[in-house]
Short mmCIF file of C-alpha atoms in Angstrom, two decimals:
data_model
loop_
_atom_site.label_atom_id
_atom_site.label_comp_id
_atom_site.label_asym_id
_atom_site.label_seq_id
_atom_site.Cartn_x
_atom_site.Cartn_y
_atom_site.Cartn_z
CA MET A 1 2.42 105.76 -73.10
CA ASN A 2 -1.31 105.83 -71.79
CA TYR A 3 -2.91 102.49 -72.04
CA ASN A 4 -6.73 102.19 -71.58
CA ASN A 5 -7.94 98.86 -71.03
CA SER A 6 -11.55 98.46 -72.28
CA THR A 7 -12.46 95.60 -70.55
CA GLU A 8 -12.65 97.49 -67.43
CA ALA A 9 -15.74 98.88 -66.43
CA TYR A 10 -16.18 102.65 -66.76
CA LEU A 11 -18.05 104.67 -64.34
CA ARG A 12 -19.07 108.37 -64.77
CA SER A 13 -18.51 110.63 -62.47
CA ALA A 14 -21.44 111.48 -60.27
CA ALA A 15 -22.44 114.48 -58.29
CA LYS A 16 -21.41 114.10 -54.60
CA ILE A 17 -24.54 113.12 -52.54
CA GLY A 18 -24.48 112.98 -48.74
CA ILE A 19 -25.50 109.96 -46.80
CA ARG A 20 -28.12 111.96 -45.30
CA GLN A 21 -30.38 112.19 -48.34
CA HIS A 22 -30.09 108.55 -48.88
CA GLY A 23 -31.00 107.75 -45.59
CA ARG A 24 -33.88 109.84 -45.34
CA SER A 25 -37.08 107.77 -46.14
CA ARG A 26 -39.38 108.73 -48.77
CA GLU A 27 -43.30 109.26 -47.45
CA LEU A 28 -46.08 107.60 -49.78
CA PHE A 29 -47.78 110.94 -50.11
CA ASP A 30 -44.93 113.14 -50.34
CA LEU A 31 -46.20 116.08 -52.64
CA SER A 32 -43.46 118.57 -52.26
CA GLY A 33 -41.69 117.01 -55.62
CA TRP A 34 -44.97 116.64 -57.50
CA LEU A 35 -46.01 120.43 -57.12
CA PRO A 36 -44.16 121.97 -59.98
CA LEU A 37 -45.50 119.46 -62.12
CA TRP A 38 -49.05 119.55 -60.92
CA LYS A 39 -49.25 123.29 -61.48
CA PRO A 40 -49.17 123.48 -65.14
CA VAL A 41 -51.35 120.58 -65.21
CA ALA A 42 -54.08 122.34 -63.09
CA LYS A 43 -53.76 125.57 -65.24
CA ILE A 44 -54.43 123.45 -68.43
CA LEU A 45 -57.48 121.84 -66.66
CA LEU A 46 -58.62 124.96 -65.72
CA LEU A 47 -58.94 126.41 -69.13
CA ILE A 48 -60.39 122.94 -70.80
CA LEU A 49 -62.55 122.08 -67.92
CA PRO A 50 -65.27 124.70 -68.59
CA VAL A 51 -65.10 123.87 -72.50
CA VAL A 52 -65.67 120.20 -71.53
CA LEU A 53 -68.32 121.00 -69.35
CA CYS A 54 -70.06 123.26 -72.12
CA ILE A 55 -69.86 120.37 -74.70
CA HIS A 56 -71.20 117.79 -72.11
CA MET A 57 -74.10 119.97 -71.38
CA PHE A 58 -74.62 120.67 -75.19
CA VAL A 59 -74.66 116.81 -75.87
CA VAL A 60 -76.79 115.81 -73.04
CA SER A 61 -79.47 118.58 -74.25
CA ALA A 62 -79.32 117.08 -77.73
CA ILE A 63 -79.78 113.61 -76.78
CA THR A 64 -82.56 114.80 -74.15
CA SER A 65 -84.41 116.58 -77.19
CA VAL A 66 -83.64 113.44 -79.72
CA ASP A 67 -85.22 110.95 -76.92
CA LEU A 68 -88.21 113.39 -76.31
CA SER A 69 -88.74 113.30 -80.34
CA ILE A 70 -88.69 109.71 -80.55
CA VAL A 71 -91.25 109.48 -77.66
CA ASN A 72 -93.59 111.85 -79.73
CA VAL A 73 -93.12 110.18 -82.98
CA GLY A 74 -93.65 106.78 -81.12
CA ASP A 75 -97.29 108.18 -79.95
CA GLN A 76 -98.01 109.69 -83.17
CA ARG A 77 -97.34 106.52 -84.71
CA HIS A 78 -99.59 104.68 -82.46
CA GLU A 79 -102.30 107.07 -83.00
CA LEU A 80 -102.20 106.42 -86.50
CA MET A 81 -102.29 102.96 -86.23
CA ASP A 82 -105.38 103.38 -84.10
CA LYS A 83 -106.79 105.47 -86.74
CA ASN A 84 -106.06 102.94 -89.67
CA ILE A 85 -107.69 100.03 -87.81
CA ALA A 86 -110.76 102.13 -87.46
CA LEU A 87 -110.54 103.38 -91.16
CA LEU A 88 -110.45 99.65 -92.34
CA ALA A 89 -113.13 98.40 -90.17
CA SER A 90 -115.38 101.39 -91.61
CA LYS A 91 -114.17 100.23 -94.89
CA ALA A 92 -114.92 96.70 -94.55
CA ARG A 93 -118.57 97.68 -92.99
CA LEU A 94 -119.26 99.75 -96.00
CA TRP A 95 -118.18 97.10 -98.49
CA SER A 96 -120.16 94.67 -97.15
CA PRO A 97 -123.43 93.25 -99.51
CA ALA A 98 -125.83 94.38 -96.96
CA SER A 99 -124.29 97.88 -96.71
CA MET A 100 -123.96 98.32 -100.30
CA GLU A 101 -127.84 97.46 -100.59
CA GLN A 102 -128.86 99.87 -98.27
CA LEU A 103 -126.71 102.46 -99.66
CA ALA A 104 -127.97 101.97 -103.11
CA ALA A 105 -131.64 102.07 -101.75
CA GLU A 106 -130.99 105.37 -99.82
CA LYS A 107 -129.03 107.13 -102.36
CA LEU A 108 -130.12 105.94 -105.62
CA ALA A 109 -133.69 104.60 -105.04
CA LEU A 110 -132.41 100.98 -106.24
CA TYR A 111 -133.55 98.05 -104.77
CA SER A 112 -133.01 94.20 -105.18
CA SER A 113 -135.66 92.51 -107.46
CA SER A 114 -137.61 90.03 -106.31
CA GLU A 115 -138.22 86.79 -108.44
CA ASP A 116 -141.68 87.65 -109.63
CA GLN A 117 -140.37 91.14 -110.71
CA VAL A 118 -137.72 89.73 -113.07
CA GLY A 119 -138.99 87.98 -116.64
CA ARG A 120 -137.54 86.90 -119.68
CA PHE A 121 -138.68 88.22 -123.01
CA ASN A 122 -139.79 85.44 -125.52
CA ARG A 123 -139.09 87.07 -129.02
CA ARG A 124 -141.25 84.50 -130.88
CA THR A 125 -144.52 85.10 -128.95
CA GLY A 126 -143.61 88.82 -127.90
CA THR A 127 -144.58 88.08 -124.40
CA PHE A 128 -142.46 88.05 -120.77
CA ILE A 129 -141.82 84.96 -118.79
CA TYR A 130 -141.79 84.96 -115.30
CA PRO A 131 -140.33 81.97 -113.40
#
């Protein structure tokens, strides 16, 4: 009868490795084992890198054009603000009482009356009374 004690440690069988392999020191930048891993990575990078660069150039050109358009809109806004200030000043100048009297005199031949020109009509007597 075979008796297997489960309290004992069980070791798996392993490939026999010589002492030479254990004794060899590993260098810090030993790339011989990494070369087969880096070949597929390099192939993928060579395929993806041009696409990423094209996308980057497109995004940079779009950002540059948006930046230029923002600057142009800002310049136009400042010009319109200056024009608005000038128009408001001319409106205030045109709506002043002195300017209104001058325009009425020039365009419509209307002049402000003096005190001796305006009189009130008295109905009882039928005459004008000048102040």
